[in-house]
Coordinates of C-alpha atoms in Angstrom, one line a residue:
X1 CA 0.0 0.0 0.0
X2 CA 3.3 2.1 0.3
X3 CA 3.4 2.0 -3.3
X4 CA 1.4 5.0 -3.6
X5 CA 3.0 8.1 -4.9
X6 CA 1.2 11.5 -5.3
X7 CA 2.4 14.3 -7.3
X8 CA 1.3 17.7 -6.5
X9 CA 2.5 21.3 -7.1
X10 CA 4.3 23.0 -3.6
X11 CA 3.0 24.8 -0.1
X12 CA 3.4 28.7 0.3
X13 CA 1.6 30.4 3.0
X14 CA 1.4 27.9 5.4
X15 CA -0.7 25.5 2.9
X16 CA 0.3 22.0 2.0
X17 CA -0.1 23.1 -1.3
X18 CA -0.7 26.5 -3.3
X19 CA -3.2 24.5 -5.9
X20 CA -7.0 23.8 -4.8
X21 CA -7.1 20.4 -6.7
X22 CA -3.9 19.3 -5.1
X23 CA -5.2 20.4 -1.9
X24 CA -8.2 18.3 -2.5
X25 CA -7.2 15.1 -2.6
X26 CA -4.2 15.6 -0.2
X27 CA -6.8 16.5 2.3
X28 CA -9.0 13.3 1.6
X29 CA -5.9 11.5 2.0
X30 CA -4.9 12.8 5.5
X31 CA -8.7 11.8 6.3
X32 CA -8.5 8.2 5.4
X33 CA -4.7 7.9 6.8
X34 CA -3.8 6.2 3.1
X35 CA -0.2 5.8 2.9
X36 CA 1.5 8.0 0.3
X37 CA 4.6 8.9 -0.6
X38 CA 3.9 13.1 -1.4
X39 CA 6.1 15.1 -4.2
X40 CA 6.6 18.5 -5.0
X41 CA 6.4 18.5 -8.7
X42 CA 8.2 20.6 -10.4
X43 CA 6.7 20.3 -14.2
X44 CA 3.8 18.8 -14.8
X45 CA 4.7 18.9 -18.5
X46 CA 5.1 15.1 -18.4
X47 CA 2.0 14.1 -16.4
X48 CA -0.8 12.6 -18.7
X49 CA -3.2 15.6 -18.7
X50 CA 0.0 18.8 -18.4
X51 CA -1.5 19.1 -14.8
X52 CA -1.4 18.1 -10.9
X53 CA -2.2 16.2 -9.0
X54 CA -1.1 12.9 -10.3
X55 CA -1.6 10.0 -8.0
X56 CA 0.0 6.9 -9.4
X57 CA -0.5 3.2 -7.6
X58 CA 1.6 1.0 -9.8
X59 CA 0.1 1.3 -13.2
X60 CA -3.2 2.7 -12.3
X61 CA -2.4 6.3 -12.4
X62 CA -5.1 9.1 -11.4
X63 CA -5.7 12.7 -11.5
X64 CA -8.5 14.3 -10.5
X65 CA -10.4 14.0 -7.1
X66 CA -13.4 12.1 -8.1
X67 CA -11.3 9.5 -9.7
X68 CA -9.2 9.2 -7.0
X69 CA -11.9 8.5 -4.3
X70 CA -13.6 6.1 -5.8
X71 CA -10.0 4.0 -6.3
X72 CA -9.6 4.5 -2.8
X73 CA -12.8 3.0 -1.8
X74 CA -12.2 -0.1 -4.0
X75 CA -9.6 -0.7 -1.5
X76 CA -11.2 0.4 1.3
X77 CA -10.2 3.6 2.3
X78 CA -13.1 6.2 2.4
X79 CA -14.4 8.9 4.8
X80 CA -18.3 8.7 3.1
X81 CA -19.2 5.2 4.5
X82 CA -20.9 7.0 7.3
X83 CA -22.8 9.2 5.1
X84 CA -26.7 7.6 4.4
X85 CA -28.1 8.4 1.2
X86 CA -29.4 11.9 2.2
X87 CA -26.6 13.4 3.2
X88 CA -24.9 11.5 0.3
X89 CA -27.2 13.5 -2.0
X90 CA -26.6 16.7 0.0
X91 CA -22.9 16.2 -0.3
X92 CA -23.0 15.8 -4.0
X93 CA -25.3 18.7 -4.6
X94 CA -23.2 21.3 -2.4
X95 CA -20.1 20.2 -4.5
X96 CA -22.0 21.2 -7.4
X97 CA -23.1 24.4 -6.0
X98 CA -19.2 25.1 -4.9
X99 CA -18.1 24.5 -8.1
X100 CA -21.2 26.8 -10.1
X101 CA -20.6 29.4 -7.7
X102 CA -17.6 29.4 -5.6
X103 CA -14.9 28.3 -8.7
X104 CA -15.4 31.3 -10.8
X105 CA -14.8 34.1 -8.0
X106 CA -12.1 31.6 -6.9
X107 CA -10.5 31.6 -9.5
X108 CA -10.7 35.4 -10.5
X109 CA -9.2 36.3 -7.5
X110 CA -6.2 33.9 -8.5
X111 CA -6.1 34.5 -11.9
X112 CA -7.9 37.1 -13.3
X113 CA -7.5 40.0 -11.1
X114 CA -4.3 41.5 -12.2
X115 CA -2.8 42.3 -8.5
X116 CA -3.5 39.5 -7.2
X117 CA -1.8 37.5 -10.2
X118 CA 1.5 39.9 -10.7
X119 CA 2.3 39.7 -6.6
X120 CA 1.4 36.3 -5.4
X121 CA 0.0 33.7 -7.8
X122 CA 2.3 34.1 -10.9
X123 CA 5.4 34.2 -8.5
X124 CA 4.1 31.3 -6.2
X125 CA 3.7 29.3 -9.3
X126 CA 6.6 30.1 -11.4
X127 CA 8.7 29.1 -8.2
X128 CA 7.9 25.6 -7.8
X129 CA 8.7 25.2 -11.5
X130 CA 12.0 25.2 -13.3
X131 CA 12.8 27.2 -16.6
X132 CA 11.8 27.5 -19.0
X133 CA 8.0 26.2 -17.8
X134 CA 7.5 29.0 -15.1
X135 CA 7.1 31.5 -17.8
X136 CA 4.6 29.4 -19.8
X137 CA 2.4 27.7 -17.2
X138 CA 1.4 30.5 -15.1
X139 CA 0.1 32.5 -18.1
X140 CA -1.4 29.1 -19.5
X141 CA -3.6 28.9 -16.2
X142 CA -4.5 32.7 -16.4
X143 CA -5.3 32.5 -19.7
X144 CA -7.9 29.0 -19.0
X145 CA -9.2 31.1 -16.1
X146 CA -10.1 34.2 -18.2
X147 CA -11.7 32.2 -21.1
X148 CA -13.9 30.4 -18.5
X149 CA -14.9 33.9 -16.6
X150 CA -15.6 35.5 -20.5
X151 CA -17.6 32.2 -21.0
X152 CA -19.8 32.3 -17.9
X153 CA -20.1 36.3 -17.8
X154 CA -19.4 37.4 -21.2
X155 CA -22.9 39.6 -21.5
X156 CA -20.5 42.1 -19.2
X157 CA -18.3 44.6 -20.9
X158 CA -16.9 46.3 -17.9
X159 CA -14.3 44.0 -15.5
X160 CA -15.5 45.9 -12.2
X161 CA -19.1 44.6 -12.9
X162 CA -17.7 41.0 -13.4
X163 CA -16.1 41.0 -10.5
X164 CA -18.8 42.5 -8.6
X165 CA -21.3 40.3 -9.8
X166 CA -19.4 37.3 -9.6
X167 CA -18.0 37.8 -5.7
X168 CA -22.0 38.7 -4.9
X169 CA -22.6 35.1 -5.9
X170 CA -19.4 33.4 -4.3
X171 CA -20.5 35.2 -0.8
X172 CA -24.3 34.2 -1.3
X173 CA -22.6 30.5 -1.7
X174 CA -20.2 31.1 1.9
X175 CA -23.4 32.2 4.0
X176 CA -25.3 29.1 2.5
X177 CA -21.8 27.0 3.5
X178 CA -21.5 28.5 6.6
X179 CA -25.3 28.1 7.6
X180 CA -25.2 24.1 7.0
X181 CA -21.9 23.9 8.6
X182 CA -23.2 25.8 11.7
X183 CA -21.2 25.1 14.9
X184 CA -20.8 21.6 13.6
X185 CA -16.9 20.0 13.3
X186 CA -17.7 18.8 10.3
X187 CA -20.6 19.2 7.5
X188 CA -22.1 15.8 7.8
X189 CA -21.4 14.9 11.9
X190 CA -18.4 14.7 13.8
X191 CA -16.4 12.6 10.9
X192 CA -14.7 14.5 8.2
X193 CA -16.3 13.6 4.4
X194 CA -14.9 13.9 1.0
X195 CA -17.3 17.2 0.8
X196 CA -15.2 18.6 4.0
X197 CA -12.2 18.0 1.5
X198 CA -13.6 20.4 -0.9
X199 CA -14.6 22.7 1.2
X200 CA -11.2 23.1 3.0
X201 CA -9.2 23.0 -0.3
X202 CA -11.2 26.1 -1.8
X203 CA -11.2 28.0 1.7
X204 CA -8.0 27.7 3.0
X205 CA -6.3 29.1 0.0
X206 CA -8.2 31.8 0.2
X207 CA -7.9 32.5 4.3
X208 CA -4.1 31.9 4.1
X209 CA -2.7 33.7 0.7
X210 CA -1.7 37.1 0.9
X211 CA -4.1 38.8 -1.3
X212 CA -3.2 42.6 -1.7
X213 CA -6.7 42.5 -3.1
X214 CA -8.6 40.6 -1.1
X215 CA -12.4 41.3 -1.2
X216 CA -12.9 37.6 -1.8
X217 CA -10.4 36.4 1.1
X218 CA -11.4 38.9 3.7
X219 CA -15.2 38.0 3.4
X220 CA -13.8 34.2 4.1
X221 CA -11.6 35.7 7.1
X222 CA -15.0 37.5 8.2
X223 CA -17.1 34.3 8.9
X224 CA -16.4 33.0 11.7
X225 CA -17.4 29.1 12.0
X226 CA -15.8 28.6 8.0
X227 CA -12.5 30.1 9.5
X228 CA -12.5 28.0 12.9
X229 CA -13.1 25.3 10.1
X230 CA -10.1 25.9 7.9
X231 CA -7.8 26.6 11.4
X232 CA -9.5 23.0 13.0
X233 CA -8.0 21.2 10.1
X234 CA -5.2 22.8 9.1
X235 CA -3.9 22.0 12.8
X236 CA -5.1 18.0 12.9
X237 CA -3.7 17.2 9.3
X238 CA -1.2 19.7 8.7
X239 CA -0.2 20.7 12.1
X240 CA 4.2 19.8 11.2
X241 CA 2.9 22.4 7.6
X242 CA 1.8 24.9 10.0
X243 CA 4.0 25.1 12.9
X244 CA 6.9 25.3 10.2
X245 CA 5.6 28.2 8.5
X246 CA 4.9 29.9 11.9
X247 CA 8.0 29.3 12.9
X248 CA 9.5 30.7 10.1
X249 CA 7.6 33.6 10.1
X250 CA 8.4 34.3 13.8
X251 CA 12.2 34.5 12.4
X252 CA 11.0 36.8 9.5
X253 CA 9.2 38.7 11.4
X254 CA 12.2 39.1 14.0
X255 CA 14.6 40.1 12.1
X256 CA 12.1 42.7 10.9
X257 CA 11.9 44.2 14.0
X258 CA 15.1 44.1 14.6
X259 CA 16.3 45.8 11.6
X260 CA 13.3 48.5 12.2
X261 CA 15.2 48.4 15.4
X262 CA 18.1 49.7 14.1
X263 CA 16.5 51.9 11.6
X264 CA 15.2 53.6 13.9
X265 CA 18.2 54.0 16.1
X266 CA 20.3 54.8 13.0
X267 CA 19.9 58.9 12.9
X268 CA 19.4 59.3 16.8
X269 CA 22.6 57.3 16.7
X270 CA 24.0 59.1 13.8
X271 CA 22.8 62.6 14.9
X272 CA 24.8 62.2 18.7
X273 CA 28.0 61.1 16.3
X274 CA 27.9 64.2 14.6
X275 CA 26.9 66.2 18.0
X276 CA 29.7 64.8 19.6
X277 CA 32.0 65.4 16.2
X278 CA 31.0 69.2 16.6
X279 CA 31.7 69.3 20.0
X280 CA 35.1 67.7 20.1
X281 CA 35.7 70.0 16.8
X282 CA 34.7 73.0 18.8
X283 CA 36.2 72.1 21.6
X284 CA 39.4 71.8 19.9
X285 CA 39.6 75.0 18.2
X286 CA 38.4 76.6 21.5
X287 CA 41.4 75.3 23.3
X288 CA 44.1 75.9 19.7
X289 CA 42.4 79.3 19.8
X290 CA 42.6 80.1 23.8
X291 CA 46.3 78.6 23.8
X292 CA 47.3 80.8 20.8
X293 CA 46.0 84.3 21.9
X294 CA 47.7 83.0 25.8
X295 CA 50.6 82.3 23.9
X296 CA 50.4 85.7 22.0
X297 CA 50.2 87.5 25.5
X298 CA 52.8 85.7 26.8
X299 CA 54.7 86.5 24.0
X300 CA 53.5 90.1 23.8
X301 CA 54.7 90.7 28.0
X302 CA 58.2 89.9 27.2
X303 CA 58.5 92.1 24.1
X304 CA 60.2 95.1 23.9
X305 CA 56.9 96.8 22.6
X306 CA 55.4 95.8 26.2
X307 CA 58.3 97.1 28.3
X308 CA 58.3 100.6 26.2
X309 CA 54.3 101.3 27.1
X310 CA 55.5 100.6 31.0
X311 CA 58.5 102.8 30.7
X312 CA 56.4 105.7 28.6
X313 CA 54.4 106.3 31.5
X314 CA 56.8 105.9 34.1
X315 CA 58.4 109.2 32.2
X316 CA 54.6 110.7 31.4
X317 CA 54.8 110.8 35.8

């Protein structure tokens, strides 16, 4: 069972991984507690489809998340045995509903809006892959995104009205998501599902990335029980993913202050140098000064000038 390999593009952020399928069925995996030997890709150029994930288990080779659950359950791994057919039904209709209405702002806010894709995606992406592929896949993915956005909202000219229209429907989905959850563990019970998958591998992209436009992240951030969610799991799963990251960025962050610190430091410090440089200067030309005219009155007592002014007015008397 240790065969199993799993191929998947790298974590940034804290996240096991910057890519919502790959997150997907990494997530399913840590549910079932599947053996699998993880690797960061680094080109998925030579994977059967020119994407990630790829799960291979000898010559059966997989990738996509549907696929890849039902193998798994043919050898008896699976998180939706507990599931009875209603919330079976439920389960499959809400991943429907994710993917009508959740995807598309999803994915503009990776792809499409231009900030977002010049500062984090296209730099998170083009790292994990090696030249000359990190300039081709990134704008590959953002042009797939754009096509599917001009497909599903093409009646709109203006990009603002896109976006508005299409994060009013994403946050309309959240409420609905965040409603069912309630103050539940997990969406169907107390046992994570394959839907719980999902769910986390959309939100916790979104929750974690930095997003210097972040409309669609900071409505996640805003609702409360979907954040607990994304924390809850991100903790029991990926605890070793998390506690690096925060460790790191306790360093980062550091060293920031430090050098702050010492930037701030610097002209206070600077500023006494040149006080004290100005003083000492000072100083010094007071005392070359004060020892010159001392010296010229010294000088000036034993002339013969001097002793002439005494002796003129001892004759004036």
């Amino acid at each position: 069972m240790a065969s199993i390999e799993l191929d998947i593009w790298r974590g940034e952020w804290g996240l096991a991984s910057i890519d919502l399928e790959c997150l997907k069925v990494l997530t399913y995996m840590k549910f079932i507690g599947v053996p699998v030997k993880v690797r960061e890709a680094s080109n998925p150029f030579f994977t059967p489809k020119g994407t990630l994930p790829v799960m291979r288990d000898g010559r059966t080779v997989l990738t996509n998340f549907e696929e890849v659950v039902t193998y798994l359950k043919s050898l008896h791994y699976s998180t939706d045995v507990h599931l009875n057919q209603k919330q079976a039904a439920e389960a499959s209709a809400f991943t429907q509903y994710l993917r009508d209405k959740l995807y598309p702002a999803y994915q503009y806010a990776w792809w499409v809006d231009e900030k977002n894709y010049g500062d984090i995606t296209r730099p998170a992406y083009a790292k994990a892959l090696q030249i000359p592929f990190n300039f081709y896949y990134p704008s590959k993915y953002q042009s797939s995104a754009k096509a599917m956005v001009d497909a599903l909202y093409g009646e709109h000219t203006d990009l603002k009205e896109i976006e508005k229209t299409i994060y009013n429907e994403a946050e309309k989905c959240l409420k609905t998501l965040s409603d069912r959850l309630g103050e539940s563990e997990y969406f169907f019970g107390n046992r994570p599902s394959s839907f719980d998958a999902t769910v986390f591998a959309y939100l916790a992209p979104l929750v974690k990335a930095p997003f210097p436009n972040g409309t669609l992240s900071n409505h996640v951030k805003g609702i409360a029980n979907l954040s607990r969610f994304v924390a809850r799991i991100s903790q029991k799963n990926f605890r070793n993913v998390t506690d690096d990251y925060n460790r790191a960025n306790s360093v980062k962050q550091s060293r920031g202050s430090q050098s702050e610190r010492e930037a701030a430091q610097f002209p206070h410090e600077t500023r006494n140098k040149i006080l004290a440089a100005v003083f000492a200067a000072l100083a010094m030309t007071g005392y070359a000064v004060a020892n010159g005219l001392f010296q010229e009155l010294k000088d000036f007592e034993h002339s013969q000038q001097y002793n002439d002014m005494f002796e003129n007015e001892e004759d004036d008397n």
